[in-house]
Amino acid sequence: MNRLCLSVALLVLLGTLGVSALKVTTHKSKINAPSQASHPLYCQAPPPIHMQTRYYFNPSAKLCLPFTYCQSAEYKNNFLTKDECVKTCAEI
């Protein structure tokens, strides 16, 4: 999962850089082009990528272990802090 998050982040960064370079090279040719005011500004924003260290409970090891969270799918075994994980899962 960690490699997936890094790959997505790299693709977004490269895509953003490519779009920026394209805008610079084509800006002069678009002086008389129609306005793009019909599109909201957020349409040009890159997708949000929120990579955070979070913790999950590993029942085999009976420990809360860190993982990189990519805010893609919600599931319950996902805690902001190790203390929260321990209080919820390890003290059963």
mmCIF file of N, CA and C in Angstrom:
data_model
loop_
_atom_site.group_PDB
_atom_site.id
_atom_site.type_symbol
_atom_site.label_atom_id
_atom_site.label_comp_id
_atom_site.label_asym_id
_atom_site.label_seq_id
_atom_site.Cartn_x
_atom_site.Cartn_y
_atom_site.Cartn_z
ATOM 1 N N MET A 1 0.828 -1.188 0.000
ATOM 2 C CA MET A 1 0.000 0.000 0.000
ATOM 3 C C MET A 1 0.873 1.252 0.000
ATOM 4 N N ASN A 2 2.022 1.211 0.673
ATOM 5 C CA ASN A 2 2.908 2.356 0.732
ATOM 6 C C ASN A 2 3.411 2.722 -0.661
ATOM 7 N N ARG A 3 3.761 1.727 -1.460
ATOM 8 C CA ARG A 3 4.219 1.987 -2.829
ATOM 9 C C ARG A 3 3.102 2.585 -3.670
ATOM 10 N N LEU A 4 1.884 2.132 -3.458
ATOM 11 C CA LEU A 4 0.740 2.667 -4.190
ATOM 12 C C LEU A 4 0.561 4.147 -3.890
ATOM 13 N N CYS A 5 0.639 4.521 -2.634
ATOM 14 C CA CYS A 5 0.496 5.931 -2.252
ATOM 15 C C CYS A 5 1.579 6.779 -2.891
ATOM 16 N N LEU A 6 2.816 6.299 -2.838
ATOM 17 C CA LEU A 6 3.918 7.055 -3.427
ATOM 18 C C LEU A 6 3.769 7.155 -4.936
ATOM 19 N N SER A 7 3.307 6.083 -5.571
ATOM 20 C CA SER A 7 3.102 6.112 -7.021
ATOM 21 C C SER A 7 2.029 7.114 -7.405
ATOM 22 N N VAL A 8 0.943 7.135 -6.663
ATOM 23 C CA VAL A 8 -0.138 8.086 -6.941
ATOM 24 C C VAL A 8 0.355 9.511 -6.746
ATOM 25 N N ALA A 9 1.093 9.748 -5.669
ATOM 26 C CA ALA A 9 1.612 11.094 -5.403
ATOM 27 C C ALA A 9 2.548 11.537 -6.516
ATOM 28 N N LEU A 10 3.409 10.640 -6.991
ATOM 29 C CA LEU A 10 4.335 10.964 -8.075
ATOM 30 C C LEU A 10 3.588 11.259 -9.365
ATOM 31 N N LEU A 11 2.575 10.475 -9.682
ATOM 32 C CA LEU A 11 1.794 10.717 -10.895
ATOM 33 C C LEU A 11 1.077 12.058 -10.846
ATOM 34 N N VAL A 12 0.529 12.403 -9.697
ATOM 35 C CA VAL A 12 -0.150 13.699 -9.564
ATOM 36 C C VAL A 12 0.852 14.831 -9.725
ATOM 37 N N LEU A 13 2.025 14.688 -9.109
ATOM 38 C CA LEU A 13 3.054 15.717 -9.222
ATOM 39 C C LEU A 13 3.502 15.878 -10.669
ATOM 40 N N LEU A 14 3.775 14.781 -11.348
ATOM 41 C CA LEU A 14 4.193 14.850 -12.750
ATOM 42 C C LEU A 14 3.097 15.425 -13.629
ATOM 43 N N GLY A 15 1.861 15.048 -13.372
ATOM 44 C CA GLY A 15 0.742 15.589 -14.141
ATOM 45 C C GLY A 15 0.593 17.081 -13.937
ATOM 46 N N THR A 16 0.754 17.528 -12.699
ATOM 47 C CA THR A 16 0.657 18.959 -12.398
ATOM 48 C C THR A 16 1.774 19.730 -13.080
ATOM 49 N N LEU A 17 2.990 19.185 -13.039
ATOM 50 C CA LEU A 17 4.114 19.847 -13.704
ATOM 51 C C LEU A 17 3.913 19.885 -15.212
ATOM 52 N N GLY A 18 3.391 18.804 -15.774
ATOM 53 C CA GLY A 18 3.139 18.764 -17.218
ATOM 54 C C GLY A 18 2.098 19.774 -17.642
ATOM 55 N N VAL A 19 1.034 19.901 -16.875
ATOM 56 C CA VAL A 19 -0.018 20.872 -17.187
ATOM 57 C C VAL A 19 0.527 22.288 -17.069
ATOM 58 N N SER A 20 1.349 22.542 -16.045
ATOM 59 C CA SER A 20 1.940 23.873 -15.873
ATOM 60 C C SER A 20 2.838 24.223 -17.050
ATOM 61 N N ALA A 21 3.646 23.268 -17.499
ATOM 62 C CA ALA A 21 4.530 23.515 -18.635
ATOM 63 C C ALA A 21 3.718 23.755 -19.899
ATOM 64 N N LEU A 22 2.645 23.023 -20.075
ATOM 65 C CA LEU A 22 1.791 23.196 -21.245
ATOM 66 C C LEU A 22 1.151 24.577 -21.241
ATOM 67 N N LYS A 23 0.718 25.045 -20.085
ATOM 68 C CA LYS A 23 0.104 26.373 -19.993
ATOM 69 C C LYS A 23 1.102 27.463 -20.363
ATOM 70 N N VAL A 24 2.368 27.306 -19.948
ATOM 71 C CA VAL A 24 3.387 28.309 -20.246
ATOM 72 C C VAL A 24 3.663 28.366 -21.737
ATOM 73 N N THR A 25 3.769 27.207 -22.398
ATOM 74 C CA THR A 25 4.114 27.200 -23.818
ATOM 75 C C THR A 25 2.953 27.594 -24.710
ATOM 76 N N THR A 26 1.730 27.402 -24.249
ATOM 77 C CA THR A 26 0.582 27.714 -25.099
ATOM 78 C C THR A 26 -0.101 29.024 -24.730
ATOM 79 N N HIS A 27 0.378 29.696 -23.705
ATOM 80 C CA HIS A 27 -0.269 30.934 -23.250
ATOM 81 C C HIS A 27 -0.305 31.992 -24.349
ATOM 82 N N LYS A 28 0.785 32.168 -25.077
ATOM 83 C CA LYS A 28 0.845 33.201 -26.110
ATOM 84 C C LYS A 28 -0.135 32.927 -27.239
ATOM 85 N N SER A 29 -0.372 31.665 -27.558
ATOM 86 C CA SER A 29 -1.286 31.346 -28.655
ATOM 87 C C SER A 29 -2.749 31.456 -28.243
ATOM 88 N N LYS A 30 -3.017 31.607 -26.945
ATOM 89 C CA LYS A 30 -4.399 31.675 -26.471
ATOM 90 C C LYS A 30 -4.829 33.093 -26.112
ATOM 91 N N ILE A 31 -4.108 34.079 -26.569
ATOM 92 C CA ILE A 31 -4.463 35.454 -26.226
ATOM 93 C C ILE A 31 -5.871 35.789 -26.696
ATOM 94 N N ASN A 32 -6.261 35.336 -27.872
ATOM 95 C CA ASN A 32 -7.589 35.623 -28.403
ATOM 96 C C ASN A 32 -8.578 34.481 -28.166
ATOM 97 N N ALA A 33 -8.189 33.509 -27.363
ATOM 98 C CA ALA A 33 -9.062 32.359 -27.104
ATOM 99 C C ALA A 33 -10.201 32.774 -26.179
ATOM 100 N N PRO A 34 -11.345 32.068 -26.244
ATOM 101 C CA PRO A 34 -12.462 32.388 -25.360
ATOM 102 C C PRO A 34 -12.091 32.152 -23.898
ATOM 103 N N SER A 35 -12.744 32.871 -23.022
ATOM 104 C CA SER A 35 -12.476 32.771 -21.589
ATOM 105 C C SER A 35 -12.888 31.399 -21.061
ATOM 106 N N GLN A 36 -12.134 30.914 -20.068
ATOM 107 C CA GLN A 36 -12.472 29.645 -19.429
ATOM 108 C C GLN A 36 -13.229 29.897 -18.127
ATOM 109 N N ALA A 37 -13.874 31.043 -18.006
ATOM 110 C CA ALA A 37 -14.589 31.401 -16.779
ATOM 111 C C ALA A 37 -15.791 30.503 -16.521
ATOM 112 N N SER A 38 -16.223 29.735 -17.507
ATOM 113 C CA SER A 38 -17.375 28.858 -17.316
ATOM 114 C C SER A 38 -17.048 27.653 -16.435
ATOM 115 N N HIS A 39 -15.764 27.385 -16.201
ATOM 116 C CA HIS A 39 -15.353 26.262 -15.358
ATOM 117 C C HIS A 39 -14.963 26.773 -13.976
ATOM 118 N N PRO A 40 -15.428 26.112 -12.905
ATOM 119 C CA PRO A 40 -15.012 26.509 -11.555
ATOM 120 C C PRO A 40 -13.506 26.308 -11.384
ATOM 121 N N LEU A 41 -12.889 27.095 -10.536
ATOM 122 C CA LEU A 41 -11.446 26.994 -10.309
ATOM 123 C C LEU A 41 -11.033 25.625 -9.786
ATOM 124 N N TYR A 42 -11.901 24.991 -8.977
ATOM 125 C CA TYR A 42 -11.512 23.700 -8.413
ATOM 126 C C TYR A 42 -11.364 22.608 -9.467
ATOM 127 N N CYS A 43 -11.857 22.833 -10.665
ATOM 128 C CA CYS A 43 -11.690 21.849 -11.740
ATOM 129 C C CYS A 43 -10.226 21.717 -12.151
ATOM 130 N N GLN A 44 -9.425 22.719 -11.875
ATOM 131 C CA GLN A 44 -8.019 22.695 -12.254
ATOM 132 C C GLN A 44 -7.113 22.237 -11.117
ATOM 133 N N ALA A 45 -7.676 22.016 -9.953
ATOM 134 C CA ALA A 45 -6.883 21.584 -8.803
ATOM 135 C C ALA A 45 -6.557 20.103 -8.923
ATOM 136 N N PRO A 46 -5.355 19.698 -8.470
ATOM 137 C CA PRO A 46 -5.026 18.275 -8.486
ATOM 138 C C PRO A 46 -5.859 17.530 -7.453
ATOM 139 N N PRO A 47 -6.001 16.215 -7.599
ATOM 140 C CA PRO A 47 -6.772 15.453 -6.617
ATOM 141 C C PRO A 47 -6.082 15.484 -5.258
ATOM 142 N N PRO A 48 -6.853 15.452 -4.185
ATOM 143 C CA PRO A 48 -6.232 15.484 -2.863
ATOM 144 C C PRO A 48 -5.556 14.164 -2.548
ATOM 145 N N ILE A 49 -4.365 14.258 -2.045
ATOM 146 C CA ILE A 49 -3.654 13.065 -1.582
ATOM 147 C C ILE A 49 -3.189 13.368 -0.173
ATOM 148 N N HIS A 50 -3.725 12.637 0.760
ATOM 149 C CA HIS A 50 -3.401 12.857 2.159
ATOM 150 C C HIS A 50 -2.735 11.596 2.685
ATOM 151 N N MET A 51 -1.418 11.602 2.697
ATOM 152 C CA MET A 51 -0.704 10.451 3.217
ATOM 153 C C MET A 51 -0.308 10.753 4.659
ATOM 154 N N GLN A 52 -0.721 9.878 5.547
ATOM 155 C CA GLN A 52 -0.450 10.050 6.968
ATOM 156 C C GLN A 52 -0.013 8.725 7.557
ATOM 157 N N THR A 53 0.762 8.798 8.630
ATOM 158 C CA THR A 53 1.062 7.590 9.388
ATOM 159 C C THR A 53 -0.093 7.368 10.344
ATOM 160 N N ARG A 54 -0.672 6.191 10.253
ATOM 161 C CA ARG A 54 -1.747 5.789 11.165
ATOM 162 C C ARG A 54 -1.405 4.416 11.713
ATOM 163 N N TYR A 55 -2.272 3.886 12.551
ATOM 164 C CA TYR A 55 -2.003 2.616 13.223
ATOM 165 C C TYR A 55 -3.172 1.657 13.056
ATOM 166 N N TYR A 56 -2.845 0.376 12.968
ATOM 167 C CA TYR A 56 -3.867 -0.667 12.915
ATOM 168 C C TYR A 56 -3.500 -1.729 13.934
ATOM 169 N N PHE A 57 -4.504 -2.467 14.395
ATOM 170 C CA PHE A 57 -4.257 -3.527 15.362
ATOM 171 C C PHE A 57 -4.024 -4.833 14.631
ATOM 172 N N ASN A 58 -2.891 -5.463 14.899
ATOM 173 C CA ASN A 58 -2.555 -6.757 14.327
ATOM 174 C C ASN A 58 -2.881 -7.810 15.383
ATOM 175 N N PRO A 59 -3.968 -8.587 15.185
ATOM 176 C CA PRO A 59 -4.386 -9.540 16.220
ATOM 177 C C PRO A 59 -3.382 -10.665 16.452
ATOM 178 N N SER A 60 -2.614 -11.052 15.447
ATOM 179 C CA SER A 60 -1.614 -12.112 15.635
ATOM 180 C C SER A 60 -0.501 -11.650 16.564
ATOM 181 N N ALA A 61 -0.012 -10.446 16.341
ATOM 182 C CA ALA A 61 1.071 -9.904 17.159
ATOM 183 C C ALA A 61 0.552 -9.238 18.432
ATOM 184 N N LYS A 62 -0.761 -8.978 18.478
ATOM 185 C CA LYS A 62 -1.388 -8.261 19.592
ATOM 186 C C LYS A 62 -0.711 -6.908 19.831
ATOM 187 N N LEU A 63 -0.421 -6.242 18.700
ATOM 188 C CA LEU A 63 0.241 -4.938 18.729
ATOM 189 C C LEU A 63 -0.449 -3.977 17.779
ATOM 190 N N CYS A 64 -0.301 -2.697 18.069
ATOM 191 C CA CYS A 64 -0.726 -1.665 17.130
ATOM 192 C C CYS A 64 0.491 -1.291 16.293
ATOM 193 N N LEU A 65 0.378 -1.435 14.994
ATOM 194 C CA LEU A 65 1.500 -1.202 14.093
ATOM 195 C C LEU A 65 1.203 -0.044 13.148
ATOM 196 N N PRO A 66 2.252 0.698 12.746
ATOM 197 C CA PRO A 66 2.040 1.837 11.848
ATOM 198 C C PRO A 66 1.854 1.397 10.401
ATOM 199 N N PHE A 67 1.137 2.222 9.647
ATOM 200 C CA PHE A 67 1.026 2.047 8.203
ATOM 201 C C PHE A 67 0.774 3.409 7.585
ATOM 202 N N THR A 68 1.005 3.520 6.272
ATOM 203 C CA THR A 68 0.760 4.774 5.569
ATOM 204 C C THR A 68 -0.658 4.764 5.039
ATOM 205 N N TYR A 69 -1.437 5.727 5.473
ATOM 206 C CA TYR A 69 -2.849 5.839 5.122
ATOM 207 C C TYR A 69 -2.996 6.813 3.965
ATOM 208 N N CYS A 70 -3.703 6.399 2.921
ATOM 209 C CA CYS A 70 -3.857 7.202 1.705
ATOM 210 C C CYS A 70 -5.259 7.752 1.505
ATOM 211 N N GLN A 71 -6.046 7.818 2.494
ATOM 212 C CA GLN A 71 -7.418 8.342 2.418
ATOM 213 C C GLN A 71 -8.112 7.934 1.126
ATOM 214 N N SER A 72 -8.155 6.647 0.876
ATOM 215 C CA SER A 72 -8.828 6.165 -0.323
ATOM 216 C C SER A 72 -10.094 5.400 0.028
ATOM 217 N N ALA A 73 -10.023 4.540 0.992
ATOM 218 C CA ALA A 73 -11.202 3.774 1.405
ATOM 219 C C ALA A 73 -11.268 3.779 2.930
ATOM 220 N N GLU A 74 -12.470 3.915 3.432
ATOM 221 C CA GLU A 74 -12.650 3.930 4.881
ATOM 222 C C GLU A 74 -12.813 2.506 5.406
ATOM 223 N N TYR A 75 -12.135 2.219 6.485
ATOM 224 C CA TYR A 75 -12.355 0.990 7.220
ATOM 225 C C TYR A 75 -12.056 1.269 8.677
ATOM 226 N N LYS A 76 -12.619 0.450 9.551
ATOM 227 C CA LYS A 76 -12.609 0.750 10.981
ATOM 228 C C LYS A 76 -11.254 0.541 11.657
ATOM 229 N N ASN A 77 -10.428 -0.357 11.151
ATOM 230 C CA ASN A 77 -9.139 -0.636 11.784
ATOM 231 C C ASN A 77 -8.121 0.408 11.325
ATOM 232 N N ASN A 78 -8.328 1.658 11.780
ATOM 233 C CA ASN A 78 -7.588 2.799 11.283
ATOM 234 C C ASN A 78 -7.658 3.893 12.348
ATOM 235 N N PHE A 79 -6.536 4.177 12.998
ATOM 236 C CA PHE A 79 -6.524 5.106 14.126
ATOM 237 C C PHE A 79 -5.485 6.201 13.921
ATOM 238 N N LEU A 80 -5.803 7.406 14.356
ATOM 239 C CA LEU A 80 -4.881 8.534 14.221
ATOM 240 C C LEU A 80 -3.646 8.384 15.099
ATOM 241 N N THR A 81 -3.802 7.786 16.266
ATOM 242 C CA THR A 81 -2.671 7.637 17.186
ATOM 243 C C THR A 81 -2.561 6.197 17.664
ATOM 244 N N LYS A 82 -1.372 5.842 18.109
ATOM 245 C CA LYS A 82 -1.159 4.510 18.655
ATOM 246 C C LYS A 82 -1.959 4.335 19.941
ATOM 247 N N ASP A 83 -2.029 5.393 20.766
ATOM 248 C CA ASP A 83 -2.804 5.321 22.014
ATOM 249 C C ASP A 83 -4.270 4.999 21.748
ATOM 250 N N GLU A 84 -4.844 5.648 20.741
ATOM 251 C CA GLU A 84 -6.246 5.386 20.389
ATOM 252 C C GLU A 84 -6.428 3.932 19.951
ATOM 253 N N CYS A 85 -5.468 3.431 19.180
ATOM 254 C CA CYS A 85 -5.515 2.035 18.733
ATOM 255 C C CYS A 85 -5.449 1.083 19.925
ATOM 256 N N VAL A 86 -4.513 1.334 20.827
ATOM 257 C CA VAL A 86 -4.351 0.474 22.004
ATOM 258 C C VAL A 86 -5.608 0.502 22.867
ATOM 259 N N LYS A 87 -6.158 1.688 23.120
ATOM 260 C CA LYS A 87 -7.366 1.801 23.949
ATOM 261 C C LYS A 87 -8.547 1.069 23.329
ATOM 262 N N THR A 88 -8.635 1.100 22.014
ATOM 263 C CA THR A 88 -9.778 0.498 21.335
ATOM 264 C C THR A 88 -9.617 -0.999 21.136
ATOM 265 N N CYS A 89 -8.428 -1.450 20.790
ATOM 266 C CA CYS A 89 -8.254 -2.848 20.375
ATOM 267 C C CYS A 89 -7.413 -3.702 21.316
ATOM 268 N N ALA A 90 -6.345 -3.169 21.844
ATOM 269 C CA ALA A 90 -5.420 -3.993 22.623
ATOM 270 C C ALA A 90 -5.930 -4.266 24.027
ATOM 271 N N GLU A 91 -6.813 -3.433 24.535
ATOM 272 C CA GLU A 91 -7.324 -3.607 25.897
ATOM 273 C C GLU A 91 -8.670 -4.314 25.891
ATOM 274 N N ILE A 92 -8.774 -5.367 25.095
ATOM 275 C CA ILE A 92 -10.036 -6.118 24.984
ATOM 276 C C ILE A 92 -10.102 -7.157 26.075
#
